[in-house]
Short mmCIF file of C-alpha atoms in Angstrom, two decimals:
data_model
loop_
_atom_site.label_atom_id
_atom_site.label_comp_id
_atom_site.label_asym_id
_atom_site.label_seq_id
_atom_site.Cartn_x
_atom_site.Cartn_y
_atom_site.Cartn_z
CA MET A 172 -45.38 -20.76 -13.36
CA ARG A 173 -45.84 -23.98 -10.73
CA ASP A 174 -44.89 -26.53 -12.82
CA THR A 175 -41.88 -24.64 -14.02
CA LEU A 176 -40.77 -24.17 -9.90
CA LEU A 177 -41.33 -28.27 -9.20
CA ILE A 178 -39.09 -28.81 -12.46
CA ALA A 179 -36.39 -26.94 -10.75
CA LEU A 180 -36.82 -27.94 -7.28
CA TYR A 181 -36.26 -32.24 -9.06
CA ALA A 182 -33.42 -31.04 -10.76
CA LEU A 183 -31.84 -29.43 -7.92
CA MET A 184 -32.61 -32.60 -5.74
CA GLY A 185 -30.86 -34.94 -8.42
CA ALA A 186 -28.37 -32.96 -8.80
CA ALA A 187 -27.22 -31.86 -5.49
CA GLY A 188 -27.22 -35.93 -4.72
CA ALA A 189 -24.44 -36.15 -7.21
CA GLY A 190 -22.34 -33.25 -6.47
CA LEU A 191 -22.49 -34.71 -2.50
CA ALA A 192 -21.22 -37.74 -4.01
CA GLY A 193 -18.44 -35.83 -6.64
CA ALA A 194 -17.11 -33.71 -3.65
CA CYS A 195 -16.82 -36.95 -1.42
CA VAL A 196 -14.89 -38.50 -4.53
CA LEU A 197 -12.40 -35.69 -4.92
CA ARG A 198 -11.65 -35.12 -0.94
CA LEU A 199 -10.41 -38.99 -1.28
CA LEU A 200 -8.58 -38.02 -4.39
CA ARG A 201 -7.30 -34.64 -3.13
CA ARG A 202 -3.24 -36.17 -3.07
CA ARG A 203 -3.35 -37.66 -6.68
CA SER A 204 -2.81 -35.82 -10.06
CA LEU A 205 -4.91 -32.82 -11.54
CA ILE A 206 -5.74 -35.07 -14.05
CA THR A 207 -7.73 -36.51 -11.88
CA SER A 208 -9.40 -34.18 -10.28
CA LEU A 209 -10.70 -32.28 -13.09
CA ALA A 210 -12.01 -35.63 -14.69
CA VAL A 211 -14.26 -35.90 -11.57
CA VAL A 212 -15.48 -32.37 -12.26
CA SER A 213 -16.49 -33.04 -15.75
CA GLY A 214 -17.58 -36.43 -14.41
CA VAL A 215 -19.62 -34.83 -11.70
CA SER A 216 -21.08 -31.39 -13.74
CA VAL A 217 -22.42 -34.68 -16.36
CA VAL A 218 -24.00 -36.87 -13.91
CA ALA A 219 -25.68 -33.80 -11.42
CA MET A 220 -26.90 -32.80 -14.93
CA LEU A 221 -28.22 -36.68 -15.84
CA ALA A 222 -29.34 -37.01 -12.68
CA GLY A 223 -31.48 -33.87 -12.74
CA THR A 224 -33.15 -34.98 -16.02
CA LEU A 225 -34.03 -38.30 -14.65
CA THR A 226 -35.22 -37.19 -11.65
CA VAL A 227 -37.86 -34.51 -13.43
CA ALA A 228 -38.63 -37.45 -16.18
CA TRP A 229 -39.53 -39.98 -13.22
CA ALA A 230 -41.67 -37.07 -11.58
CA MET A 231 -42.93 -35.81 -15.13
CA PHE A 232 -43.27 -39.39 -16.36
CA LEU A 233 -41.77 -39.21 -19.44
CA SER A 234 -41.83 -41.59 -22.70
CA PRO A 235 -39.41 -44.23 -23.38
CA HIS A 236 -38.41 -42.61 -26.24
CA ASP A 237 -37.98 -39.35 -24.66
CA LEU A 238 -35.93 -40.44 -22.29
CA SER A 239 -33.57 -42.22 -24.34
CA VAL A 240 -32.97 -39.00 -26.39
CA VAL A 241 -32.20 -37.33 -23.33
CA THR A 242 -30.08 -39.76 -22.26
CA THR A 243 -28.04 -39.84 -25.28
CA VAL A 244 -27.16 -36.03 -25.35
CA VAL A 245 -26.33 -36.14 -21.99
CA ALA A 246 -24.04 -39.08 -22.63
CA MET A 247 -22.80 -37.08 -25.70
CA ALA A 248 -22.16 -34.23 -23.75
CA ALA A 249 -20.08 -36.01 -20.88
CA VAL A 250 -17.95 -37.65 -23.53
CA VAL A 251 -17.15 -34.21 -24.87
CA SER A 252 -16.40 -32.30 -21.30
CA LEU A 253 -14.44 -35.23 -20.61
CA ALA A 254 -12.07 -35.54 -22.98
CA THR A 255 -11.70 -31.42 -22.54
CA ALA A 256 -10.83 -32.40 -19.04
CA LEU A 257 -8.34 -34.45 -19.54
CA LEU A 258 -6.60 -32.66 -22.31
CA LEU A 259 -6.41 -29.44 -20.30
CA GLY A 260 -5.15 -31.22 -17.09
CA ARG A 261 -2.77 -32.74 -19.25
CA TRP A 262 -1.80 -29.03 -20.54
CA VAL A 263 -1.57 -27.96 -16.61
CA VAL A 264 0.31 -30.98 -15.50
CA ALA A 265 2.69 -30.60 -18.30
CA SER A 266 3.02 -26.36 -17.23
CA SER A 267 3.57 -27.33 -13.73
CA ASN A 268 6.18 -30.31 -14.17
CA ALA A 269 7.96 -27.66 -16.71
CA LEU A 270 7.86 -25.30 -13.90
CA ALA A 271 9.22 -28.20 -11.11
CA ARG A 272 12.27 -28.38 -13.93
CA ALA A 273 12.81 -24.63 -13.54
CA THR A 274 13.06 -24.05 -10.03
CA ARG A 275 15.98 -27.10 -9.93
CA SER A 276 18.22 -24.52 -11.12
CA PHE A 277 17.71 -22.84 -7.90
CA GLY A 278 20.45 -25.14 -6.30
CA ASP A 279 22.72 -25.21 -9.21
CA GLY A 280 23.50 -21.71 -8.91
CA ASP A 281 22.48 -20.64 -12.53
CA GLY A 282 19.38 -18.76 -11.20
CA PHE A 283 15.94 -19.24 -11.91
CA HIS A 284 14.89 -19.42 -16.35
CA ALA A 285 11.13 -19.09 -16.51
CA PRO A 286 10.14 -22.15 -18.69
CA ASP A 287 8.60 -21.41 -22.26
CA VAL A 288 5.64 -23.29 -21.51
CA PRO A 289 2.71 -21.86 -21.60
CA ALA A 290 0.89 -21.98 -18.54
CA THR A 291 -2.43 -20.60 -16.60
CA ALA A 292 -2.48 -17.19 -14.81
CA GLU A 293 -1.45 -18.78 -11.83
CA LEU A 294 1.54 -20.27 -12.83
CA GLU A 295 2.82 -17.68 -14.94
CA ALA A 296 2.25 -15.83 -11.49
CA LEU A 297 4.52 -18.13 -9.45
CA SER A 298 7.03 -18.23 -12.49
CA ARG A 299 7.53 -14.48 -11.82
CA GLU A 300 7.49 -14.94 -8.10
CA LEU A 301 9.80 -17.39 -8.22
CA ALA A 302 12.16 -15.07 -10.75
CA VAL A 303 12.31 -12.69 -8.86
CA THR A 304 13.42 -14.85 -6.17
CA GLY A 305 16.09 -16.21 -8.16
CA GLU A 306 17.45 -12.70 -8.42
CA LYS A 307 17.48 -12.12 -4.52
CA LEU A 308 18.84 -15.93 -3.96
CA ALA A 309 21.53 -14.87 -6.85
CA ALA A 310 22.22 -11.55 -5.33
CA SER A 311 22.47 -12.82 -2.05
CA ALA A 312 24.85 -15.73 -2.68
CA ALA A 313 27.36 -12.98 -4.74
CA ARG A 314 26.93 -10.88 -1.42
CA GLU A 315 27.78 -14.24 0.54
CA ARG A 316 30.77 -14.85 -1.52
CA GLY A 317 32.05 -11.25 -1.64
CA LEU A 318 32.05 -11.19 2.16
CA GLU A 319 34.07 -14.38 2.34
CA ALA A 320 36.88 -13.20 0.23
CA SER A 321 36.59 -10.27 1.99
CA ARG A 322 37.02 -12.26 5.34
CA ARG A 323 39.58 -14.52 3.97
CA GLU A 324 42.10 -11.25 2.77
CA LEU A 325 41.13 -9.62 6.49
CA VAL A 326 42.02 -12.67 8.37
CA ALA A 327 45.45 -12.58 5.82
CA TRP A 328 46.23 -8.69 5.79
CA ILE A 329 45.86 -9.26 10.39
CA SER A 330 47.70 -11.99 10.32
CA HIS A 331 50.93 -9.68 7.97
CA ASP A 332 50.16 -6.43 10.19
CA LEU A 333 50.08 -8.17 13.92
CA ARG A 334 53.39 -10.40 12.41
CA THR A 335 55.36 -6.96 11.65
CA PRO A 336 55.36 -5.57 15.06
CA LEU A 337 55.51 -8.72 16.78
CA ALA A 338 58.81 -9.36 15.17
CA GLY A 339 59.92 -5.93 16.07
CA LEU A 340 58.79 -6.46 19.93
CA ARG A 341 60.85 -9.67 20.31
CA ALA A 342 63.92 -8.28 18.77
CA MET A 343 63.94 -5.26 20.91
CA ALA A 344 62.92 -7.53 24.56
CA GLU A 345 65.92 -9.84 23.31
CA ALA A 346 68.06 -7.37 22.65
CA LEU A 347 67.15 -5.89 26.02
CA GLU A 348 67.31 -9.14 27.36
CA ASP A 349 70.97 -10.06 26.15
CA GLY A 350 71.97 -6.35 27.30
CA VAL A 351 73.36 -5.79 23.34
CA ALA A 352 70.64 -3.15 23.16
CA ALA A 353 73.08 0.46 22.87
CA GLU A 354 69.88 2.86 23.67
CA PRO A 355 67.67 0.76 26.29
CA ASP A 356 65.45 4.21 27.14
CA ARG A 357 64.76 4.54 22.79
CA TYR A 358 64.04 0.92 23.22
CA LEU A 359 61.14 0.81 25.39
CA THR A 360 60.01 4.08 23.87
CA ARG A 361 60.13 1.99 20.50
CA ILE A 362 58.28 -0.83 22.33
CA ARG A 363 55.89 1.49 23.88
CA THR A 364 54.94 3.00 20.22
CA GLU A 365 54.33 -0.74 18.58
CA VAL A 366 52.19 -1.71 21.79
CA GLU A 367 50.11 1.40 21.37
CA ARG A 368 49.60 0.33 17.71
CA LEU A 369 49.04 -3.31 18.45
CA ASP A 370 46.28 -2.00 20.72
CA GLY A 371 44.66 0.21 17.94
CA MET A 372 44.53 -2.53 15.65
CA VAL A 373 42.98 -4.93 18.34
CA GLY A 374 40.31 -2.49 19.56
CA ASP A 375 39.40 -1.67 15.38
CA LEU A 376 38.78 -5.12 15.35
CA PHE A 377 36.42 -5.76 18.13
CA GLU A 378 34.48 -2.51 17.08
CA LEU A 379 34.60 -4.39 13.24
CA SER A 380 33.27 -7.69 14.73
CA ARG A 381 30.45 -5.64 16.74
CA ILE A 382 29.40 -3.98 13.64
CA HIS A 383 29.20 -7.16 11.58
CA ALA A 384 27.34 -8.92 13.88
CA GLY A 385 25.22 -6.06 14.61
CA SER A 386 25.74 -5.73 18.35
CA LEU A 387 26.62 -2.22 18.35
CA PRO A 388 25.51 -0.31 21.22
CA LEU A 389 24.49 3.05 20.66
CA HIS A 390 23.60 5.66 23.32
CA PRO A 391 21.94 8.37 20.96
CA ALA A 392 21.54 11.65 22.32
CA ARG A 393 20.86 15.35 21.10
CA MET A 394 23.72 17.03 20.17
CA SER A 395 25.44 20.01 17.68
CA LEU A 396 27.52 18.96 15.04
CA TYR A 397 29.90 22.09 15.82
CA ASP A 398 30.67 20.60 19.19
CA LEU A 399 31.45 17.35 17.82
CA VAL A 400 33.37 18.50 14.84
CA GLY A 401 35.33 20.92 17.61
CA ASP A 402 36.34 18.39 19.51
CA ALA A 403 37.50 16.43 17.01
CA LEU A 404 39.37 18.88 15.18
CA ALA A 405 41.19 19.79 18.56
CA GLY A 406 42.27 16.09 19.13
CA VAL A 407 43.74 15.62 15.77
CA ASP A 408 45.12 19.36 15.63
CA PRO A 409 48.83 18.37 16.78
CA LEU A 410 48.64 15.24 14.40
CA ALA A 411 48.07 17.79 11.81
CA ARG A 412 50.72 20.21 13.13
CA GLU A 413 53.15 17.21 12.57
CA HIS A 414 52.36 16.59 8.67
CA GLY A 415 52.05 20.21 8.24
CA VAL A 416 48.48 19.97 7.05
CA ARG A 417 46.21 23.42 8.22
CA LEU A 418 42.75 22.24 9.55
CA VAL A 419 39.59 24.11 8.13
CA GLY A 420 36.36 23.96 9.87
CA GLU A 421 34.83 27.28 9.31
CA GLY A 422 31.97 25.99 7.35
CA VAL A 423 30.40 23.99 10.20
CA GLU A 424 27.00 24.93 11.46
CA ALA A 425 25.33 24.32 14.80
CA VAL A 426 23.13 21.82 13.06
CA PRO A 427 21.61 19.37 15.60
CA VAL A 428 21.31 15.94 15.03
CA VAL A 429 20.50 12.24 17.13
CA VAL A 430 23.44 10.54 17.26
CA ASP A 431 25.67 8.46 19.79
CA GLY A 432 28.31 11.02 20.53
CA LYS A 433 31.35 8.85 21.33
CA GLU A 434 30.96 6.41 18.20
CA MET A 435 30.46 9.75 15.85
CA SER A 436 33.49 10.71 17.61
CA ARG A 437 35.43 8.22 16.18
CA VAL A 438 34.35 8.47 12.64
CA LEU A 439 35.01 12.17 12.63
CA ALA A 440 38.23 11.15 14.42
CA ASN A 441 38.91 8.11 11.17
CA LEU A 442 38.01 10.50 8.67
CA LEU A 443 40.23 13.25 9.78
CA VAL A 444 43.73 11.32 10.54
CA ASN A 445 43.16 9.31 7.19
CA ALA A 446 42.35 12.83 5.16
CA ILE A 447 45.58 14.19 7.16
CA ARG A 448 47.88 10.96 6.07
CA ARG A 449 46.66 11.60 2.99
CA THR A 450 47.63 15.32 2.24
CA PRO A 451 50.79 16.37 1.72
CA SER A 452 52.58 18.85 3.77
CA ASP A 453 51.28 22.38 3.44
CA GLY A 454 47.69 21.08 2.25
CA THR A 455 44.76 21.83 3.87
CA VAL A 456 41.73 19.56 5.22
CA ALA A 457 38.85 21.46 5.56
CA VAL A 458 35.46 20.41 7.13
CA ALA A 459 32.08 21.47 6.65
CA THR A 460 28.29 20.55 7.40
CA ALA A 461 25.14 21.59 5.19
CA ARG A 462 21.12 21.01 5.60
CA HIS A 463 19.96 18.81 2.77
CA GLU A 464 16.49 17.16 1.75
CA ASP A 465 18.06 13.59 3.17
CA GLY A 466 18.76 15.24 6.28
CA VAL A 467 22.37 16.28 7.42
CA VAL A 468 25.66 16.27 5.47
CA LEU A 469 29.01 16.53 7.04
CA SER A 470 32.10 16.45 4.81
CA VAL A 471 36.23 16.23 4.87
CA SER A 472 37.98 16.87 2.07
CA ASP A 473 41.55 16.65 1.85
CA GLY A 474 44.28 17.14 -0.90
CA CYS A 475 45.35 13.40 -1.62
CA GLY A 476 45.23 14.02 -5.09
CA GLY A 477 42.51 11.94 -6.16
CA ILE A 478 41.25 8.18 -5.87
CA PRO A 479 42.18 6.18 -9.14
CA ASP A 480 38.49 4.84 -10.70
CA GLN A 481 38.98 1.25 -10.12
CA ASP A 482 39.56 1.60 -6.18
CA ILE A 483 36.83 4.45 -5.07
CA GLY A 484 34.84 1.66 -5.06
CA ARG A 485 36.28 -0.12 -2.93
CA VAL A 486 37.04 2.62 -0.40
CA PHE A 487 34.80 1.26 2.27
CA ASP A 488 36.19 -2.29 2.30
CA THR A 489 37.38 -3.90 5.12
CA GLY A 490 41.05 -3.81 5.01
CA TRP A 491 41.86 -1.41 1.46
CA ARG A 492 44.21 0.51 2.51
CA GLY A 493 44.78 2.21 -1.52
CA GLU A 494 48.15 0.44 -1.58
CA HIS A 495 49.77 -2.81 -1.73
CA ALA A 496 52.17 -2.87 0.53
CA ARG A 497 50.64 -3.67 4.32
CA THR A 498 53.64 -1.63 6.23
CA PRO A 499 53.55 0.72 8.81
CA PRO A 500 52.19 3.27 9.31
CA GLY A 501 49.06 2.93 6.68
CA GLY A 502 47.51 0.39 9.66
CA ALA A 503 45.27 -2.22 8.68
CA GLY A 504 42.72 -0.47 6.88
CA LEU A 505 39.91 -0.94 9.08
CA GLY A 506 38.95 2.86 10.03
CA LEU A 507 37.19 3.57 6.86
CA ALA A 508 35.14 0.42 7.31
CA ILE A 509 34.50 1.15 10.56
CA VAL A 510 33.05 4.40 9.59
CA ARG A 511 30.92 3.08 7.34
CA GLY A 512 29.48 0.45 9.89
CA ILE A 513 28.84 3.09 12.56
CA VAL A 514 27.38 5.31 10.02
CA GLU A 515 24.83 2.85 8.90
CA ALA A 516 24.19 1.94 12.07
CA HIS A 517 22.83 5.15 12.68
CA GLN A 518 20.46 4.91 9.49
CA GLY A 519 22.88 7.08 7.58
CA SER A 520 25.13 6.78 4.64
CA ALA A 521 28.82 7.41 3.96
CA THR A 522 30.60 7.66 0.42
CA VAL A 523 33.21 9.28 -1.27
CA ARG A 524 33.42 11.07 -4.42
CA ASN A 525 36.87 13.10 -6.47
CA ILE A 526 37.26 17.09 -6.12
CA PRO A 527 39.87 18.61 -7.55
CA GLY A 528 43.21 17.84 -6.06
CA GLY A 529 41.90 15.45 -3.57
CA CYS A 530 38.62 13.57 -2.22
CA ARG A 531 35.65 14.28 -0.22
CA PHE A 532 34.24 12.22 2.10
CA GLU A 533 30.26 12.91 2.92
CA VAL A 534 28.61 11.11 6.04
CA THR A 535 24.62 11.93 5.45
CA LEU A 536 22.82 11.64 9.07
CA PRO A 537 18.90 12.03 9.41
CA ALA A 538 18.17 15.44 10.57
CA ALA A 539 16.98 15.96 14.73
CA PRO A 540 13.30 15.97 14.75
CA ALA A 541 12.24 19.92 15.63
#
């Protein structure tokens, strides 16, 4: 037993010396190719075994013949070990290079395509992560292109919508200035109407810009949807009477929510005004509330006849008005985009779906804590 321990001790001393030397070499070559590092590791393994063997041979006074046999065996093992390390290194480097070439496709907009070259488990995991990242980048790029297209459309639409009332205002102002207006009071009334319309458009643009910038200030407080809906219905009742539309809010429950009362009133007003303007005379606009597992759902149903399938996904897009002609009194098409922005700022969601004879807008808000 004592001899075995001595042999193990001598072998450990010789191998440790070779290991320390190998560690120093690996540190010096840490920025070199993986093939070089694998070759060094393979060499260190063989040299450590040889050093331990020679140390034991010197301590145990092995015969020259036995020492030669051991050295020859170690040398053959070194050749095989080095060849295996080089082959493994070339395979890993080839897989790494293929993965590096595949990652260059990120900048070309083609997404990430995993290489067909077999790789190690670590490189396979990295390839999967790069594929997921590529999908996220592609989705982000598509979203950015969509936003840029939406911005360009919005600028074009707003330019047209602002130019029309401005041209009318200038014509009426010139008529008043030249003294050719047959009914000055009627001109002044129209000027005030156009100015109010322009003021509303500018307010909507300012609100939308704050929503897109994520700087919409909210002051949430606990309140009842019954009170919010009641105030909103009272505010749009004159417009409904003017259009001959019946307002129904009998299904509204006193459901508590934590919202910004001012901003949520704007949501309800936008939905109700949009519903009234789209509903024909003698039609009905109904408001209802319900408790769901996802929260509290507030719905506004109208009699617009439904939204075409190709347009229903664009209802909340900035500038969408459901018609190609951008003429008064349709507005700038910002109301529903503002609705979605305000609702999402409250951690809720806004959706729309067709129902018999019209469509239903639904706003889902988180339920107030008990």
